[in-house]
Amino acid sequence: MVDFRLSEEQEALRASVRDFAREQIAPVIAEHYDKHTFPYDVVRQMGKMGLFGLPFPERWGGMDGDYFVLCLVLEELARVDSSVAATLEAAVSLGAMPLFRYGTPAQQERWLPALVSGEALAGFGLTEPGAGSDAGGITTRAVYDDARDEWVINGAKAFITNSGTDITTLVTVMAVTGVGADGAKELSTIIVPSGTPGFTVAPGYSKVGWCASDTHELAFDDVRVPGDNLLGARGRGLAQFLRILDEGRIAIAALATGLAQGCVDESVTYAAQRSAFGRNIGAYQAIQFMIADMELRAHTARLAYYDAAARMLEGTDFKRHAALAKLHAGNAAMDNARAATQVHGGYGFMNESAVGRFYRDAKILEVGEGTSEVQRLIVARDLGL
């Protein structure tokens, strides 16, 4: 029998994170959002709760959980705010996970404890001003200097999350390190510690949404790092990252599901309070049907990421199902944000309202960690088309 019920431990964690989001994040996030400031106090509390260490073993200070538990937490955080959820998702799946999956023992000893505890953050530099979904278009180069046993990096990265906070400790950079026998670019990933000479972090972007998360453009001008800062095997950078990205799509699907469910939460509450023509608007069938459709989208998005996570943890192929989950949940988030704004009327158009923030946050979920078009391409190819 298929059983999607959570264990007592999972339910307890979900409840504690839900309370944390409502009591600690909700009262302060609007100000951070308006001022485009990073919520250091919230991140510090999340670290003390062990959220950054959820899928990592106790050896590194983690909670010895799994990726599904992380997804449950992301959903609950995003029901209140996506900036905080995105910070956690990127810190774990893009920051710490590559080191955990592919790092040498020395690299793991040096970097993982602080990342797993939430005391430090890391970014992953894949996207460039001229290369996003087409990773083969990467132009950042890393040349190995044999005489000094160093990598010399030149290039630029764009839209890199968690790359410029006061607690950012490193960025892992995807770079061209040579040319293969078939003439294709050899892509590798290299660890660049924050503060390395020649490594410049541009001012934060002015974004439509996720305004309390940290996102920057990065520049590398003859940046030199030790040869043993190569992460994983040389020439395997893209293959390694694609695996990380498949996992990350499940996490983004969970985040999107949380936003979709948050739209339901806010709309149900508002419909019971707002009166029009002598009745609460929740008594009108048009509003009832609109909210019922919102709940349908959130529910099916949840089932999709539950299924993808289960396949991943079983060790079976989950690439298509991760793409399906991310595609559907991203659409659900965007559709629910639009509907919630409609339910709230003029109030939903105000930036200080939760659904106003949800509306602004939703669009990136159809773009980040693989656009909706890329997800459709993955599914079509996996079907043999």
Short mmCIF file of C-alpha atoms in Angstrom, two decimals:
data_model
loop_
_atom_site.label_atom_id
_atom_site.label_comp_id
_atom_site.label_asym_id
_atom_site.label_seq_id
_atom_site.Cartn_x
_atom_site.Cartn_y
_atom_site.Cartn_z
CA MET A 1 0.00 0.00 0.00
CA VAL A 2 1.26 3.49 -0.85
CA ASP A 3 1.45 5.52 2.35
CA PHE A 4 2.26 9.24 2.33
CA ARG A 5 1.67 9.69 6.05
CA LEU A 6 4.58 11.17 7.98
CA SER A 7 6.23 9.56 10.99
CA GLU A 8 5.77 11.06 14.44
CA GLU A 9 9.29 12.51 14.27
CA GLN A 10 8.64 14.09 10.89
CA GLU A 11 5.34 15.55 12.06
CA ALA A 12 6.99 16.95 15.18
CA LEU A 13 9.74 18.61 13.13
CA ARG A 14 7.24 20.03 10.68
CA ALA A 15 5.14 21.46 13.52
CA SER A 16 8.15 23.04 15.23
CA VAL A 17 9.31 24.68 11.98
CA ARG A 18 5.76 25.88 11.28
CA ASP A 19 5.64 27.53 14.70
CA PHE A 20 9.09 29.02 14.19
CA ALA A 21 8.08 30.48 10.83
CA ARG A 22 4.91 32.03 12.22
CA GLU A 23 6.41 33.32 15.45
CA GLN A 24 9.93 34.35 14.43
CA ILE A 25 9.93 34.95 10.67
CA ALA A 26 6.48 36.42 9.98
CA PRO A 27 6.86 39.43 12.34
CA VAL A 28 10.19 40.59 10.86
CA ILE A 29 10.32 39.50 7.23
CA ALA A 30 8.34 42.40 5.75
CA GLU A 31 10.92 44.92 6.96
CA HIS A 32 13.81 42.84 5.61
CA TYR A 33 11.93 42.47 2.34
CA ASP A 34 11.29 46.20 1.98
CA LYS A 35 14.87 47.14 2.87
CA HIS A 36 16.46 44.25 0.92
CA THR A 37 18.40 43.22 4.03
CA PHE A 38 19.57 39.74 4.90
CA PRO A 39 17.87 38.23 8.02
CA TYR A 40 20.99 37.23 9.95
CA ASP A 41 19.11 36.72 13.23
CA VAL A 42 16.65 34.34 11.58
CA VAL A 43 19.46 32.40 9.90
CA ARG A 44 21.28 32.17 13.23
CA GLN A 45 18.19 30.72 14.89
CA MET A 46 17.77 28.24 12.05
CA GLY A 47 21.35 27.15 12.60
CA LYS A 48 20.70 26.55 16.28
CA MET A 49 17.67 24.45 15.34
CA GLY A 50 19.92 22.26 13.21
CA LEU A 51 18.10 23.02 9.95
CA PHE A 52 21.27 23.48 7.90
CA GLY A 53 22.45 20.05 8.97
CA LEU A 54 19.26 18.08 8.34
CA PRO A 55 20.48 15.76 5.54
CA PHE A 56 24.07 15.43 6.76
CA PRO A 57 25.57 12.80 9.10
CA GLU A 58 26.39 13.49 12.73
CA ARG A 59 30.09 13.25 11.88
CA TRP A 60 29.88 16.75 10.43
CA GLY A 61 27.51 18.05 13.09
CA GLY A 62 24.42 17.18 11.10
CA MET A 63 21.07 15.77 12.15
CA ASP A 64 21.58 12.45 10.32
CA GLY A 65 18.29 12.92 8.48
CA ASP A 66 17.55 12.74 4.77
CA TYR A 67 16.64 14.97 1.84
CA PHE A 68 12.91 14.43 2.31
CA VAL A 69 13.04 15.90 5.82
CA LEU A 70 14.81 18.95 4.39
CA CYS A 71 11.99 19.29 1.86
CA LEU A 72 9.36 19.19 4.61
CA VAL A 73 11.15 22.03 6.37
CA LEU A 74 11.45 24.08 3.17
CA GLU A 75 7.72 23.74 2.56
CA GLU A 76 6.87 25.02 6.04
CA LEU A 77 9.26 27.96 5.80
CA ALA A 78 7.94 28.96 2.37
CA ARG A 79 4.36 28.99 3.65
CA VAL A 80 5.45 32.17 5.44
CA ASP A 81 8.42 33.45 3.42
CA SER A 82 10.35 32.26 0.38
CA SER A 83 13.50 34.34 0.93
CA VAL A 84 14.37 32.45 4.10
CA ALA A 85 13.42 29.12 2.52
CA ALA A 86 15.59 29.91 -0.53
CA THR A 87 18.52 30.77 1.74
CA LEU A 88 18.29 27.37 3.43
CA GLU A 89 17.72 25.48 0.17
CA ALA A 90 20.71 27.05 -1.55
CA ALA A 91 22.91 26.70 1.53
CA VAL A 92 22.27 22.97 1.71
CA SER A 93 21.74 21.74 -1.84
CA LEU A 94 24.10 24.11 -3.67
CA GLY A 95 26.50 25.14 -0.92
CA ALA A 96 27.26 22.21 1.36
CA MET A 97 26.00 19.24 -0.68
CA PRO A 98 28.67 19.42 -3.44
CA LEU A 99 31.37 19.29 -0.77
CA PHE A 100 29.64 16.40 0.96
CA ARG A 101 29.16 14.47 -2.29
CA TYR A 102 32.47 15.14 -4.01
CA GLY A 103 34.89 16.77 -1.59
CA THR A 104 38.13 15.19 -0.42
CA PRO A 105 38.44 14.37 3.28
CA ALA A 106 40.65 17.44 3.74
CA GLN A 107 38.11 19.70 1.99
CA GLN A 108 35.28 18.28 4.06
CA GLU A 109 37.19 18.71 7.32
CA ARG A 110 37.95 22.31 6.48
CA TRP A 111 34.55 23.49 5.21
CA LEU A 112 31.67 21.22 6.16
CA PRO A 113 31.39 21.72 9.95
CA ALA A 114 30.70 25.46 9.64
CA LEU A 115 28.35 24.98 6.68
CA VAL A 116 26.40 22.20 8.36
CA SER A 117 25.98 24.25 11.54
CA GLY A 118 24.74 27.30 9.64
CA GLU A 119 27.61 29.39 10.97
CA ALA A 120 28.81 29.83 7.39
CA LEU A 121 27.24 29.84 3.93
CA ALA A 122 28.52 28.86 0.50
CA GLY A 123 27.41 29.63 -3.03
CA PHE A 124 27.65 27.70 -6.27
CA GLY A 125 28.82 29.67 -9.31
CA LEU A 126 27.30 28.11 -12.41
CA THR A 127 25.21 30.78 -14.16
CA GLU A 128 26.99 33.48 -16.15
CA PRO A 129 25.79 36.67 -17.82
CA GLY A 130 25.74 34.74 -21.11
CA ALA A 131 25.14 31.17 -19.93
CA GLY A 132 22.25 29.84 -17.86
CA SER A 133 20.27 26.83 -19.00
CA ASP A 134 23.00 26.23 -21.60
CA ALA A 135 25.81 25.23 -19.24
CA GLY A 136 27.95 24.44 -22.28
CA GLY A 137 28.10 28.18 -22.91
CA ILE A 138 30.24 28.77 -19.82
CA THR A 139 33.23 30.99 -20.57
CA THR A 140 34.84 31.33 -17.12
CA ARG A 141 38.25 29.69 -17.40
CA ALA A 142 40.61 28.09 -14.90
CA VAL A 143 44.17 27.41 -16.05
CA TYR A 144 46.40 25.13 -14.00
CA ASP A 145 49.80 26.65 -13.17
CA ASP A 146 52.09 23.63 -12.76
CA ALA A 147 54.98 25.63 -11.39
CA ARG A 148 52.97 26.96 -8.45
CA ASP A 149 50.36 24.16 -8.19
CA GLU A 150 47.56 26.72 -8.49
CA TRP A 151 44.43 27.32 -10.51
CA VAL A 152 44.18 30.75 -12.12
CA ILE A 153 40.55 31.74 -12.67
CA ASN A 154 39.15 34.46 -14.93
CA GLY A 155 35.51 35.16 -15.71
CA ALA A 156 32.18 36.19 -14.20
CA LYS A 157 29.12 34.60 -12.64
CA ALA A 158 25.59 35.96 -12.28
CA PHE A 159 22.63 35.50 -9.92
CA ILE A 160 24.63 33.55 -7.31
CA THR A 161 22.72 32.97 -4.06
CA ASN A 162 24.42 33.24 -0.64
CA SER A 163 27.57 34.55 -2.31
CA GLY A 164 28.04 37.88 -0.55
CA THR A 165 26.80 37.68 3.04
CA ASP A 166 28.99 38.46 6.03
CA ILE A 167 29.09 34.71 6.76
CA THR A 168 29.76 33.49 3.20
CA THR A 169 32.94 31.45 3.36
CA LEU A 170 33.34 30.14 -0.19
CA VAL A 171 31.91 29.87 -3.67
CA THR A 172 32.34 26.78 -5.80
CA VAL A 173 32.99 27.89 -9.38
CA MET A 174 32.23 25.99 -12.57
CA ALA A 175 34.96 26.74 -15.10
CA VAL A 176 36.42 25.54 -18.38
CA THR A 177 39.65 23.73 -17.51
CA GLY A 178 40.52 22.37 -20.94
CA VAL A 179 39.21 20.68 -24.07
CA GLY A 180 38.27 17.02 -24.30
CA ALA A 181 39.34 14.55 -26.98
CA ASP A 182 36.04 15.17 -28.75
CA GLY A 183 36.65 18.91 -28.83
CA ALA A 184 34.04 19.65 -26.16
CA LYS A 185 34.76 21.91 -23.23
CA GLU A 186 36.18 20.24 -20.13
CA LEU A 187 34.22 21.65 -17.18
CA SER A 188 35.45 21.37 -13.59
CA THR A 189 34.45 22.88 -10.25
CA ILE A 190 36.91 24.74 -8.06
CA ILE A 191 36.55 26.07 -4.52
CA VAL A 192 37.24 29.81 -4.18
CA PRO A 193 37.33 31.06 -0.57
CA SER A 194 35.78 34.43 0.17
CA GLY A 195 38.32 37.24 0.26
CA THR A 196 40.70 35.63 -2.22
CA PRO A 197 42.58 38.39 -4.11
CA GLY A 198 40.96 39.11 -7.47
CA PHE A 199 37.60 37.67 -6.38
CA THR A 200 35.07 40.51 -6.38
CA VAL A 201 31.48 40.39 -5.18
CA ALA A 202 29.31 43.05 -6.82
CA PRO A 203 26.58 44.89 -4.87
CA GLY A 204 23.39 42.90 -4.38
CA TYR A 205 20.80 42.91 -7.14
CA SER A 206 17.57 44.89 -6.90
CA LYS A 207 15.16 41.98 -7.36
CA VAL A 208 11.46 41.63 -8.01
CA GLY A 209 11.16 38.89 -5.38
CA TRP A 210 13.19 36.96 -2.81
CA CYS A 211 14.20 40.42 -1.59
CA ALA A 212 15.53 39.18 1.75
CA SER A 213 17.84 36.61 0.18
CA ASP A 214 21.41 37.29 -0.89
CA THR A 215 22.19 37.34 -4.64
CA HIS A 216 25.21 38.80 -6.42
CA GLU A 217 27.24 38.93 -9.59
CA LEU A 218 30.79 37.68 -9.12
CA ALA A 219 34.00 38.56 -10.96
CA PHE A 220 37.26 36.62 -11.09
CA ASP A 221 40.39 38.47 -12.22
CA ASP A 222 43.47 36.24 -12.14
CA VAL A 223 42.14 34.60 -8.98
CA ARG A 224 44.67 32.06 -7.68
CA VAL A 225 43.73 29.13 -5.46
CA PRO A 226 45.66 25.98 -4.51
CA GLY A 227 45.56 23.05 -6.91
CA ASP A 228 43.85 20.89 -4.32
CA ASN A 229 40.85 23.26 -4.34
CA LEU A 230 39.56 21.24 -7.31
CA LEU A 231 36.23 19.76 -6.19
CA GLY A 232 35.75 16.21 -7.46
CA ALA A 233 37.39 14.86 -10.58
CA ARG A 234 38.73 17.19 -13.23
CA GLY A 235 36.39 17.33 -16.19
CA ARG A 236 33.46 15.94 -14.19
CA GLY A 237 32.15 19.27 -12.96
CA LEU A 238 29.05 19.38 -15.13
CA ALA A 239 28.08 15.75 -14.46
CA GLN A 240 28.50 16.31 -10.73
CA PHE A 241 26.44 19.46 -10.79
CA LEU A 242 23.64 17.90 -12.83
CA ARG A 243 23.21 15.32 -10.06
CA ILE A 244 23.16 18.11 -7.47
CA LEU A 245 20.65 20.00 -9.61
CA ASP A 246 18.32 16.98 -9.89
CA GLU A 247 18.18 16.79 -6.10
CA GLY A 248 17.80 20.55 -5.84
CA ARG A 249 14.76 20.48 -8.09
CA ILE A 250 12.93 18.38 -5.51
CA ALA A 251 13.83 20.94 -2.87
CA ILE A 252 12.65 23.82 -5.05
CA ALA A 253 9.42 21.90 -5.68
CA ALA A 254 8.93 21.66 -1.91
CA LEU A 255 9.58 25.39 -1.55
CA ALA A 256 7.11 26.15 -4.34
CA THR A 257 4.53 23.89 -2.69
CA GLY A 258 4.96 25.87 0.51
CA LEU A 259 4.31 29.14 -1.29
CA ALA A 260 1.25 27.63 -2.99
CA GLN A 261 -0.06 26.42 0.38
CA GLY A 262 0.68 29.76 2.00
CA CYS A 263 -1.56 31.39 -0.60
CA VAL A 264 -4.34 29.02 0.45
CA ASP A 265 -3.76 29.80 4.13
CA GLU A 266 -3.90 33.55 3.62
CA SER A 267 -6.93 33.37 1.31
CA VAL A 268 -8.98 31.19 3.68
CA THR A 269 -8.28 33.59 6.55
CA TYR A 270 -9.07 36.69 4.50
CA ALA A 271 -12.25 35.21 2.98
CA ALA A 272 -13.60 34.58 6.48
CA GLN A 273 -12.92 38.16 7.56
CA ARG A 274 -13.67 40.32 4.54
CA SER A 275 -17.32 41.30 3.98
CA ALA A 276 -18.99 42.39 0.76
CA PHE A 277 -22.69 42.94 0.11
CA GLY A 278 -23.61 41.87 3.62
CA ARG A 279 -21.72 38.57 3.75
CA ASN A 280 -18.18 37.29 4.20
CA ILE A 281 -16.71 36.81 0.75
CA GLY A 282 -15.99 33.17 1.64
CA ALA A 283 -19.74 32.55 1.44
CA TYR A 284 -19.73 33.28 -2.30
CA GLN A 285 -19.32 30.29 -4.57
CA ALA A 286 -16.93 32.13 -6.89
CA ILE A 287 -14.44 32.59 -4.02
CA GLN A 288 -15.03 29.08 -2.71
CA PHE A 289 -14.24 27.53 -6.09
CA MET A 290 -11.17 29.72 -6.54
CA ILE A 291 -9.74 28.65 -3.17
CA ALA A 292 -10.67 25.01 -3.77
CA ASP A 293 -8.65 25.08 -7.01
CA MET A 294 -5.75 26.62 -5.11
CA GLU A 295 -5.85 23.78 -2.57
CA LEU A 296 -5.94 21.26 -5.44
CA ARG A 297 -2.78 22.73 -6.95
CA ALA A 298 -0.93 22.76 -3.62
CA HIS A 299 -2.01 19.21 -2.78
CA THR A 300 -0.93 17.72 -6.10
CA ALA A 301 2.37 19.63 -5.97
CA ARG A 302 3.03 18.08 -2.58
CA LEU A 303 2.33 14.59 -3.87
CA ALA A 304 4.69 15.19 -6.79
CA TYR A 305 7.66 16.17 -4.64
CA TYR A 306 6.91 13.41 -2.11
CA ASP A 307 7.07 10.91 -4.97
CA ALA A 308 10.29 12.32 -6.41
CA ALA A 309 11.95 12.36 -2.98
CA ALA A 310 10.88 8.77 -2.30
CA ARG A 311 12.43 7.62 -5.58
CA MET A 312 15.65 9.46 -4.81
CA LEU A 313 15.94 7.92 -1.34
CA GLU A 314 15.21 4.46 -2.77
CA GLY A 315 18.16 4.85 -5.11
CA THR A 316 16.03 4.53 -8.25
CA ASP A 317 16.09 6.89 -11.21
CA PHE A 318 14.32 10.10 -10.22
CA LYS A 319 15.45 12.63 -12.82
CA ARG A 320 12.12 12.77 -14.69
CA HIS A 321 10.09 12.84 -11.48
CA ALA A 322 12.20 15.65 -10.04
CA ALA A 323 11.59 17.64 -13.22
CA LEU A 324 7.85 16.90 -13.08
CA ALA A 325 7.68 17.98 -9.44
CA LYS A 326 9.58 21.18 -10.04
CA LEU A 327 7.55 22.03 -13.15
CA HIS A 328 4.17 21.40 -11.53
CA ALA A 329 4.98 23.03 -8.20
CA GLY A 330 6.40 26.12 -9.88
CA ASN A 331 3.25 26.48 -11.96
CA ALA A 332 1.10 25.89 -8.86
CA ALA A 333 2.94 28.61 -6.95
CA MET A 334 2.51 31.14 -9.75
CA ASP A 335 -1.17 30.29 -10.30
CA ASN A 336 -1.96 30.34 -6.58
CA ALA A 337 -0.18 33.64 -6.07
CA ARG A 338 -2.24 35.16 -8.86
CA ALA A 339 -5.48 33.73 -7.44
CA ALA A 340 -4.66 34.80 -3.87
CA THR A 341 -4.04 38.34 -5.07
CA GLN A 342 -7.45 38.26 -6.75
CA VAL A 343 -9.13 37.04 -3.55
CA HIS A 344 -7.51 39.83 -1.56
CA GLY A 345 -8.37 42.51 -4.10
CA GLY A 346 -6.62 45.82 -3.49
CA TYR A 347 -5.01 44.54 -0.30
CA GLY A 348 -3.29 41.81 -2.29
CA PHE A 349 -1.64 44.47 -4.45
CA MET A 350 0.09 46.06 -1.45
CA ASN A 351 3.72 45.11 -0.84
CA GLU A 352 3.17 44.83 2.90
CA SER A 353 0.64 42.03 2.45
CA ALA A 354 1.85 38.43 2.55
CA VAL A 355 0.20 37.59 -0.76
CA GLY A 356 1.81 40.64 -2.36
CA ARG A 357 5.18 39.15 -1.42
CA PHE A 358 4.05 35.71 -2.56
CA TYR A 359 3.12 37.13 -5.96
CA ARG A 360 6.53 38.71 -6.36
CA ASP A 361 8.33 35.60 -5.12
CA ALA A 362 6.47 33.07 -7.25
CA LYS A 363 7.82 33.89 -10.70
CA ILE A 364 11.41 32.85 -9.98
CA LEU A 365 10.13 29.35 -9.21
CA GLU A 366 9.44 28.94 -12.93
CA VAL A 367 13.01 30.04 -13.70
CA GLY A 368 15.54 29.15 -10.98
CA GLU A 369 17.37 25.79 -10.90
CA GLY A 370 16.15 25.04 -14.41
CA THR A 371 13.40 26.90 -16.25
CA SER A 372 10.01 25.32 -16.84
CA GLU A 373 11.02 24.85 -20.46
CA VAL A 374 14.10 22.88 -19.40
CA GLN A 375 11.94 20.69 -17.15
CA ARG A 376 9.66 19.91 -20.09
CA LEU A 377 12.71 19.06 -22.20
CA ILE A 378 13.98 16.66 -19.53
CA VAL A 379 10.61 14.92 -19.31
CA ALA A 380 10.24 14.68 -23.10
CA ARG A 381 13.72 13.22 -23.56
CA ASP A 382 13.19 10.74 -20.75
CA LEU A 383 10.04 9.60 -22.55
CA GLY A 384 12.16 8.85 -25.59
CA LEU A 385 11.19 11.86 -27.68
#
